[in-house]
Short mmCIF file of C-alpha atoms in Angstrom, two decimals:
data_model
loop_
_atom_site.label_atom_id
_atom_site.label_comp_id
_atom_site.label_asym_id
_atom_site.label_seq_id
_atom_site.Cartn_x
_atom_site.Cartn_y
_atom_site.Cartn_z
CA MET A 1 42.25 117.14 100.46
CA LYS A 2 42.02 113.71 101.32
CA ALA A 3 40.74 112.07 98.29
CA ILE A 4 44.20 111.13 96.09
CA THR A 5 43.49 107.07 95.53
CA ARG A 6 46.27 104.65 97.35
CA GLY A 7 48.52 103.93 93.94
CA LEU A 8 49.48 107.72 93.56
CA ARG A 9 49.92 107.88 97.00
CA ALA A 10 53.37 105.14 96.14
CA GLY A 11 54.55 107.61 94.23
CA PHE A 12 55.21 109.15 97.02
CA ILE A 13 57.12 107.31 99.06
CA GLY A 14 61.21 108.49 99.41
CA LEU A 15 60.01 111.83 97.86
CA ALA A 16 62.00 114.74 99.71
CA CYS A 17 59.29 117.25 100.22
CA THR A 18 60.40 121.08 100.43
CA VAL A 19 59.55 123.62 103.03
CA ALA A 20 59.85 126.89 100.76
CA ALA A 21 56.76 129.20 100.57
CA THR A 22 54.18 127.94 99.21
CA SER A 23 50.24 128.85 98.45
CA TYR A 24 47.55 126.57 99.74
CA ALA A 25 44.51 126.64 99.21
CA GLU A 26 41.53 125.11 101.32
CA THR A 27 44.03 122.45 102.81
CA VAL A 28 43.24 120.62 106.28
CA LEU A 29 46.02 118.99 108.17
CA THR A 30 45.18 116.75 110.69
CA ILE A 31 48.01 116.15 113.46
CA GLY A 32 48.11 113.46 116.28
CA THR A 33 49.45 114.17 119.16
CA VAL A 34 49.21 112.85 122.65
CA ASN A 35 48.23 115.12 125.95
CA ASN A 36 51.79 116.06 127.44
CA GLY A 37 51.78 119.97 128.58
CA ASP A 38 54.01 120.75 125.44
CA MET A 39 51.86 119.47 123.06
CA LEU A 40 49.02 121.08 124.17
CA ARG A 41 51.49 124.59 124.20
CA MET A 42 51.96 123.73 121.14
CA GLN A 43 48.52 123.09 120.21
CA GLY A 44 47.87 126.58 121.70
CA LEU A 45 50.11 128.78 119.76
CA ALA A 46 48.99 127.08 116.03
CA SER A 47 46.84 129.97 115.52
CA ALA A 48 49.93 132.07 114.66
CA PHE A 49 51.39 128.87 112.06
CA GLU A 50 47.53 129.61 110.63
CA GLN A 51 48.02 132.81 110.31
CA ALA A 52 51.28 133.05 108.51
CA ASN A 53 49.68 130.01 105.88
CA PRO A 54 46.53 131.28 104.70
CA GLY A 55 44.85 128.58 103.53
CA ILE A 56 46.11 125.57 105.98
CA THR A 57 43.92 124.37 108.95
CA LEU A 58 45.10 121.96 111.04
CA GLU A 59 42.66 119.81 113.02
CA TRP A 60 43.93 118.65 116.19
CA LYS A 61 43.12 114.87 117.32
CA VAL A 62 45.11 115.18 121.09
CA LEU A 63 45.03 111.41 122.76
CA ASP A 64 46.83 109.40 126.43
CA GLU A 65 49.93 107.85 124.77
CA ASN A 66 48.53 104.51 125.17
CA THR A 67 45.74 105.44 122.36
CA LEU A 68 47.89 107.62 120.24
CA ARG A 69 49.75 104.59 119.55
CA GLN A 70 47.34 102.42 118.79
CA HIS A 71 45.83 104.82 116.72
CA ILE A 72 48.80 106.18 114.81
CA THR A 73 50.82 102.47 114.46
CA ARG A 74 47.50 101.75 112.72
CA ASP A 75 47.31 104.11 110.33
CA ILE A 76 50.96 104.24 109.43
CA ALA A 77 50.73 100.18 108.89
CA SER A 78 47.55 100.29 107.00
CA GLY A 79 48.77 103.54 105.30
CA SER A 80 44.94 104.71 105.43
CA GLY A 81 46.44 108.15 105.49
CA GLU A 82 44.33 109.23 108.68
CA TYR A 83 46.91 111.29 109.94
CA ASP A 84 49.31 114.68 107.82
CA VAL A 85 51.51 114.98 110.57
CA ILE A 86 52.02 112.30 113.43
CA THR A 87 53.69 112.59 116.95
CA ILE A 88 56.35 109.64 116.99
CA GLY A 89 59.81 108.91 119.39
CA MET A 90 63.62 107.43 118.80
CA TYR A 91 61.51 103.72 119.42
CA GLU A 92 59.03 104.18 115.81
CA THR A 93 61.17 106.21 113.71
CA PRO A 94 63.70 104.20 112.62
CA ILE A 95 61.59 101.44 112.40
CA TRP A 96 59.25 103.38 110.59
CA GLY A 97 61.45 105.51 107.90
CA ALA A 98 63.42 101.94 106.98
CA ASN A 99 59.82 100.50 105.81
CA ASP A 100 59.94 103.92 103.73
CA TRP A 101 56.04 104.71 105.83
CA LEU A 102 57.55 108.52 106.40
CA VAL A 103 59.16 110.89 104.50
CA PRO A 104 62.49 111.99 105.14
CA MET A 105 63.51 115.09 106.19
CA GLU A 106 65.62 116.81 103.88
CA ASN A 107 65.83 120.03 101.97
CA LEU A 108 65.22 121.96 105.07
CA PRO A 109 65.45 126.03 105.16
CA ALA A 110 68.77 126.97 106.46
CA SER A 111 67.56 128.83 109.26
CA TYR A 112 66.42 125.40 110.94
CA ASP A 113 70.12 125.40 112.02
CA ILE A 114 69.68 121.56 111.80
CA ASP A 115 73.78 121.43 112.80
CA ASP A 116 71.82 122.45 115.95
CA LEU A 117 70.17 119.78 117.14
CA PHE A 118 71.82 117.12 119.22
CA ASP A 119 73.42 114.47 117.41
CA SER A 120 71.96 111.71 120.18
CA VAL A 121 68.65 112.93 119.06
CA LYS A 122 69.05 112.82 115.11
CA ASN A 123 70.81 109.61 115.91
CA GLY A 124 68.05 108.44 116.97
CA LEU A 125 65.18 109.83 114.73
CA SER A 126 67.43 108.43 111.90
CA ALA A 127 67.59 105.31 109.69
CA ASN A 128 70.50 104.46 106.92
CA GLY A 129 71.47 108.33 107.07
CA LYS A 130 68.23 109.76 106.38
CA LEU A 131 66.59 111.82 109.63
CA TYR A 132 62.53 111.12 109.24
CA ALA A 133 61.12 112.90 112.76
CA LEU A 134 62.35 116.31 113.76
CA PRO A 135 62.47 116.01 117.43
CA PHE A 136 59.58 118.56 119.06
CA TYR A 137 61.56 118.06 122.41
CA GLY A 138 63.93 115.92 123.84
CA GLU A 139 64.72 114.30 127.80
CA SER A 140 65.88 111.47 129.63
CA SER A 141 64.88 110.55 133.59
CA MET A 142 65.88 112.62 136.49
CA THR A 143 64.57 112.72 140.36
CA MET A 144 62.60 115.37 140.97
CA TYR A 145 62.45 116.40 144.86
CA ARG A 146 60.87 118.47 147.71
CA LYS A 147 63.39 119.63 149.03
CA ASP A 148 61.61 120.89 151.91
CA LEU A 149 60.66 117.82 153.36
CA PHE A 150 63.87 116.30 152.14
CA ASP A 151 65.63 118.94 154.79
CA LYS A 152 62.44 118.53 157.48
CA ALA A 153 63.15 114.72 157.41
CA GLY A 154 67.52 115.48 157.83
CA VAL A 155 68.00 113.94 153.70
CA THR A 156 71.12 115.06 152.15
CA MET A 157 70.26 114.28 148.68
CA PRO A 158 73.65 113.33 146.87
CA ALA A 159 75.68 113.89 143.70
CA GLN A 160 74.35 110.16 142.52
CA PRO A 161 71.20 109.15 144.39
CA THR A 162 70.98 104.82 144.55
CA TRP A 163 68.07 103.68 145.04
CA GLU A 164 68.45 101.85 148.23
CA PHE A 165 68.80 105.66 149.44
CA MET A 166 65.53 106.82 148.10
CA ARG A 167 63.83 104.10 149.40
CA GLU A 168 65.66 104.96 152.65
CA ALA A 169 64.44 108.75 151.86
CA ALA A 170 60.61 107.67 151.00
CA SER A 171 60.78 106.20 154.60
CA LYS A 172 61.55 109.05 156.57
CA ILE A 173 58.91 111.29 154.49
CA HIS A 174 55.63 109.35 153.65
CA ASP A 175 53.35 110.45 155.87
CA PRO A 176 50.27 109.85 154.50
CA ALA A 177 47.48 111.35 156.55
CA ASN A 178 48.87 114.76 155.53
CA GLY A 179 48.44 113.61 151.77
CA VAL A 180 52.47 113.43 151.38
CA TYR A 181 53.40 110.13 149.58
CA GLY A 182 56.84 109.25 149.32
CA ALA A 183 57.49 107.56 146.29
CA CYS A 184 55.94 108.92 142.63
CA LEU A 185 56.66 106.40 140.26
CA ARG A 186 54.82 105.35 137.15
CA GLY A 187 52.55 102.22 137.56
CA LYS A 188 50.26 102.53 134.10
CA ALA A 189 50.28 99.69 131.43
CA GLY A 190 52.05 100.53 128.82
CA TRP A 191 55.58 100.10 127.11
CA GLY A 192 55.99 103.72 127.59
CA GLU A 193 54.36 104.20 130.75
CA ASN A 194 55.85 101.47 133.57
CA VAL A 195 57.44 99.30 130.93
CA ALA A 196 60.11 101.98 129.68
CA PHE A 197 60.55 103.28 133.42
CA ILE A 198 60.60 99.83 134.96
CA THR A 199 63.26 99.08 132.07
CA THR A 200 65.12 101.59 133.81
CA VAL A 201 64.78 100.27 137.28
CA ALA A 202 66.00 96.77 135.98
CA ASN A 203 69.44 98.26 133.59
CA ALA A 204 70.43 99.64 137.15
CA PHE A 205 70.11 96.56 139.45
CA GLY A 206 71.89 95.04 136.43
CA GLY A 207 69.65 93.89 134.17
CA GLN A 208 68.61 93.58 130.63
CA TRP A 209 66.46 92.45 128.09
CA PHE A 210 68.13 90.42 126.08
CA ASP A 211 71.60 88.13 126.04
CA THR A 212 73.91 88.48 123.35
CA SER A 213 71.97 85.74 121.61
CA TRP A 214 68.34 86.88 122.15
CA GLU A 215 67.73 84.78 124.92
CA PRO A 216 65.18 86.93 127.31
CA GLN A 217 66.35 87.59 130.74
CA ILE A 218 63.38 89.69 132.08
CA ALA A 219 62.94 86.15 134.31
CA SER A 220 66.88 86.34 135.50
CA ASP A 221 67.75 87.64 139.03
CA ALA A 222 68.61 91.12 138.25
CA TRP A 223 64.63 91.95 137.11
CA VAL A 224 63.34 89.84 139.68
CA THR A 225 65.64 92.19 142.22
CA ALA A 226 64.54 95.26 140.67
CA VAL A 227 61.10 95.11 140.30
CA ASN A 228 60.50 93.48 143.91
CA PHE A 229 61.92 96.70 145.24
CA TYR A 230 59.91 98.76 143.03
CA VAL A 231 56.71 96.96 144.37
CA ASP A 232 57.64 97.20 148.01
CA LEU A 233 58.96 100.67 147.52
CA LEU A 234 55.38 101.59 145.99
CA THR A 235 53.42 99.50 147.76
CA ASN A 236 54.90 100.86 151.69
CA TYR A 237 55.51 104.62 150.09
CA GLY A 238 53.48 105.14 147.29
CA PRO A 239 49.85 106.54 146.71
CA PRO A 240 47.04 104.80 146.63
CA GLU A 241 46.71 102.41 143.54
CA PRO A 242 49.84 103.52 141.68
CA PHE A 243 48.95 101.04 138.99
CA LYS A 244 46.77 104.02 137.72
CA ASN A 245 49.38 106.24 137.53
CA GLY A 246 51.47 106.98 134.32
CA PHE A 247 53.68 110.30 133.45
CA ASN A 248 50.27 112.69 133.39
CA GLU A 249 48.96 111.42 136.85
CA ASN A 250 52.22 111.35 138.51
CA LEU A 251 52.39 115.59 136.78
CA SER A 252 49.23 115.85 138.52
CA LEU A 253 50.16 114.67 142.46
CA MET A 254 53.84 116.41 142.44
CA ASN A 255 52.07 119.61 141.15
CA GLU A 256 49.56 119.16 144.17
CA GLY A 257 52.43 119.20 146.42
CA LYS A 258 51.67 114.83 147.15
CA CYS A 259 55.16 113.57 146.31
CA GLY A 260 58.23 113.69 148.41
CA PHE A 261 59.91 112.81 144.92
CA TRP A 262 58.90 111.61 141.90
CA VAL A 263 61.49 110.16 138.79
CA ASP A 264 60.49 110.54 135.61
CA ALA A 265 60.96 112.60 132.09
CA THR A 266 63.69 115.69 132.38
CA VAL A 267 60.37 117.34 130.49
CA ALA A 268 58.57 118.07 133.73
CA GLY A 269 60.89 120.14 135.38
CA SER A 270 59.11 123.32 133.30
CA PHE A 271 56.09 121.88 134.83
CA VAL A 272 57.03 121.01 138.30
CA THR A 273 58.70 124.85 138.52
CA ASP A 274 56.13 126.60 136.53
CA PRO A 275 53.65 128.71 139.95
CA SER A 276 51.16 128.69 137.48
CA GLN A 277 50.67 124.89 137.87
CA SER A 278 52.43 123.86 140.42
CA GLN A 279 51.41 124.57 144.30
CA VAL A 280 55.09 123.46 145.55
CA ALA A 281 57.31 125.15 142.41
CA ASP A 282 59.68 126.86 144.84
CA LYS A 283 60.33 123.94 146.63
CA MET A 284 61.28 121.34 143.71
CA ALA A 285 64.74 120.47 143.65
CA PHE A 286 66.69 118.01 141.03
CA ALA A 287 69.36 115.07 140.90
CA PRO A 288 70.19 112.50 138.22
CA ALA A 289 67.68 109.45 138.33
CA PRO A 290 68.80 106.67 140.62
CA SER A 291 71.63 104.20 140.59
CA GLN A 292 72.48 101.23 141.92
CA VAL A 293 74.88 98.48 140.69
CA THR A 294 75.54 100.77 137.67
CA GLU A 295 74.44 104.31 136.17
CA LYS A 296 74.22 102.31 132.80
CA GLY A 297 70.68 102.91 131.16
CA SER A 298 69.73 104.34 135.05
CA GLY A 299 68.17 107.32 132.45
CA TRP A 300 66.59 106.74 129.69
CA LEU A 301 66.69 108.55 126.37
CA TRP A 302 63.80 110.22 124.63
CA ALA A 303 62.64 112.74 121.79
CA TRP A 304 59.20 113.18 121.10
CA ALA A 305 59.35 113.95 117.20
CA LEU A 306 57.05 115.56 114.65
CA ALA A 307 56.98 113.14 111.26
CA VAL A 308 55.40 113.47 108.22
CA PRO A 309 53.69 109.85 106.97
CA VAL A 310 53.62 108.84 103.34
CA SER A 311 50.65 108.03 103.35
CA SER A 312 50.02 112.10 103.78
CA ASP A 313 47.87 113.64 100.81
CA ASP A 314 49.14 117.08 102.06
CA LYS A 315 52.69 116.10 102.51
CA ASP A 316 54.49 119.95 101.27
CA ALA A 317 51.72 121.48 103.97
CA ALA A 318 52.90 119.10 106.86
CA MET A 319 56.86 119.40 105.94
CA LYS A 320 56.13 123.36 106.04
CA PHE A 321 54.29 122.87 109.94
CA ALA A 322 56.45 120.07 111.42
CA THR A 323 59.09 122.33 110.53
CA TRP A 324 57.68 125.91 112.38
CA ALA A 325 56.45 123.68 115.37
CA THR A 326 60.44 121.97 115.91
CA SER A 327 62.19 125.84 115.42
CA LYS A 328 64.07 127.86 116.59
CA GLU A 329 61.15 130.56 115.85
CA TYR A 330 58.80 128.12 117.65
CA SER A 331 60.87 128.11 120.75
CA ALA A 332 60.84 131.93 120.73
CA LEU A 333 56.92 132.10 120.49
CA VAL A 334 57.18 129.85 123.71
CA ALA A 335 59.98 132.06 125.61
CA GLU A 336 57.16 134.96 124.86
CA ASN A 337 54.02 133.52 125.75
CA PHE A 338 55.24 131.51 128.85
CA GLY A 339 58.79 131.97 129.38
CA ILE A 340 62.22 131.34 128.66
CA ALA A 341 62.16 127.82 131.34
CA ALA A 342 58.93 126.89 128.90
CA VAL A 343 61.11 126.45 125.98
CA PRO A 344 60.83 122.12 124.56
CA PRO A 345 63.83 120.89 126.15
CA GLY A 346 66.41 118.50 125.42
CA THR A 347 66.89 118.60 121.28
CA ARG A 348 69.13 122.14 120.60
CA ASN A 349 72.62 122.87 121.69
CA SER A 350 71.97 127.24 121.32
CA THR A 351 69.03 126.36 124.57
CA TYR A 352 71.68 124.88 126.22
CA GLU A 353 73.89 128.15 125.30
CA ASN A 354 71.28 130.07 126.40
CA ALA A 355 72.93 132.03 130.00
CA GLN A 356 69.44 133.25 130.25
CA TYR A 357 67.71 129.04 130.04
CA MET A 358 70.25 128.49 132.18
CA ALA A 359 69.57 130.55 134.97
CA GLU A 360 65.99 130.85 134.63
CA ALA A 361 65.38 126.80 133.99
CA SER A 362 66.60 124.97 137.89
CA PHE A 363 66.27 121.71 135.96
CA ALA A 364 68.17 122.60 132.82
CA GLN A 365 71.71 121.69 133.82
CA THR A 366 70.13 117.63 135.31
CA THR A 367 68.70 117.73 132.12
CA LEU A 368 71.42 118.25 129.70
CA GLU A 369 74.40 116.18 132.06
CA GLN A 370 71.34 113.04 131.75
CA MET A 371 71.22 113.27 128.44
CA ASN A 372 74.50 113.73 127.90
CA LYS A 373 74.97 110.51 129.51
CA ALA A 374 72.49 108.77 128.28
CA THR A 375 74.41 105.86 125.93
CA PRO A 376 71.31 103.73 123.42
CA GLU A 377 74.03 101.83 122.16
CA ASP A 378 75.76 100.81 125.35
CA SER A 379 73.02 100.80 128.24
CA THR A 380 73.39 97.57 130.27
CA LEU A 381 75.97 96.15 132.48
CA GLU A 382 76.34 93.31 130.80
CA GLU A 383 76.33 93.18 126.52
CA ASN A 384 73.25 92.80 125.01
CA PRO A 385 72.55 93.37 121.13
CA TYR A 386 70.18 95.79 120.70
CA THR A 387 70.00 99.73 120.77
CA GLY A 388 68.17 101.74 122.96
CA ILE A 389 67.68 102.05 127.07
CA GLN A 390 63.85 101.72 127.99
CA PHE A 391 62.93 99.86 124.67
CA VAL A 392 64.64 97.53 122.27
CA THR A 393 64.42 99.10 118.67
CA ILE A 394 63.17 95.51 117.11
CA PRO A 395 59.44 95.62 115.25
CA LYS A 396 57.87 93.26 118.03
CA PHE A 397 59.25 95.33 120.43
CA GLN A 398 55.99 97.31 121.08
CA ALA A 399 53.54 94.36 121.15
CA PHE A 400 54.96 92.28 123.08
CA ALA A 401 56.09 95.19 125.60
CA ASN A 402 52.65 96.12 126.02
CA LYS A 403 51.93 92.61 127.29
CA VAL A 404 54.54 92.37 129.76
CA ALA A 405 52.79 95.64 131.04
CA GLU A 406 50.63 94.07 131.82
CA GLN A 407 51.64 91.91 134.11
CA LEU A 408 53.57 94.00 135.54
CA ALA A 409 50.45 96.40 136.91
CA ALA A 410 48.77 93.44 137.87
CA ALA A 411 52.48 92.41 140.44
CA LEU A 412 52.17 96.11 140.96
CA GLU A 413 48.13 95.87 142.19
CA GLY A 414 48.51 92.36 144.14
CA LYS A 415 46.91 90.42 141.30
CA THR A 416 49.68 88.22 141.03
CA THR A 417 53.87 87.68 142.52
CA VAL A 418 56.59 89.35 140.73
CA GLU A 419 58.14 86.14 140.38
CA GLN A 420 54.89 84.95 138.26
CA ALA A 421 54.23 88.21 135.96
CA LEU A 422 57.94 88.02 135.20
CA ASP A 423 58.10 84.38 134.34
CA ARG A 424 55.10 84.88 132.10
CA SER A 425 56.59 88.02 130.51
CA SER A 426 59.69 85.93 129.70
CA ARG A 427 57.94 83.11 128.01
CA LEU A 428 55.84 84.97 125.96
CA VAL A 429 58.39 86.89 124.51
CA ARG A 430 60.88 84.26 123.67
CA ARG A 431 57.57 82.96 121.66
CA GLU A 432 57.55 86.01 119.57
CA MET A 433 61.48 86.47 119.38
CA VAL A 434 61.46 82.43 118.47
CA ARG A 435 58.40 83.05 115.55
CA ASP A 436 60.60 86.49 114.36
CA GLY A 437 63.27 84.27 113.87
CA TYR A 438 65.93 86.04 116.47
CA ILE A 439 65.89 82.56 118.28
CA LYS A 440 66.18 79.14 116.81
#
């Protein structure tokens, strides 16, 4: 029920909730999640949870990534209790957990096997030694490419491609008259959309968000070179209006056979190789995310995870659902209904110790290697003061990075130059860093 007063809610801060079997009476859990394919699978399979837990009804709010973040951030900051389970990631979790806005993930059943989770994922979802969200899936980024088109063009993918190599490949594959675009990359504005991707490109070119004194570096030569390269690549060899394309839009283009290559989240592997979704499932191959000056920070690290806000009125039931949806039991349910290659990737060691999974998921080895290479504590060529690869784990990042995202999208659309976009971005970021006391 949603009628508990705000004063009573405060008493739950920091309370560890158990997930033991409990009788529930007319409990409605509101779940906020992103409209990515794995989450849509979760929604489709959730009737199994409801059947096993009489009295609990699940109410879904499935939104695009940018909208979800706006809604959940507003809800968590106000403590309004709109959501019982929220889908958040490695950026929000440690910040919100440290603020006591999330219920610690403690007293989990032994069958959950928390030690099976990747250490890098657990660390990214923790604050002050406590886990505050359970990983639904984890990811790095990789290069997904049409091997048939590469072969036809006489292009051989190296073990570690560079961005210069990918540009050359795009120029040979690009065939818009026949509906094939050399490169598909994120261009849609949003800190989790174009900024996340472009940051890894900038990292690869030797850039970083801040120097060790927290002075913004996004107007540096490395960023200017990287973003000009990105804009030029998509302008010459990308699909029409690439500034409108985020993860889901590029996934659709890839599955329709319209992309020569796509550099994006490793989680896409199960979708681009699924014959029921992809017209080119049997033509896909995989390689690491491109490097350039350095491999550091060229592939990101992320996990979408389920957390329970302290403002939820039904914490026990919410914890029970979050535990179920991130468990080995749930993975087995996915495998049974969609095939083993579709199980949520990037969270459990046991997934990658499963010979059947490794054999049937052609993307699995690349995913594992990319996740193992990702080091949020050492993500750039030069030393930096922050944790994070495609984001910076400080509270103000989301706000100013969304403004930077708009500038980058405008440069891609041709409304401004790259230099102007980065100069404006650098000035607005510096202003926010001065306001927050990072810079004197």
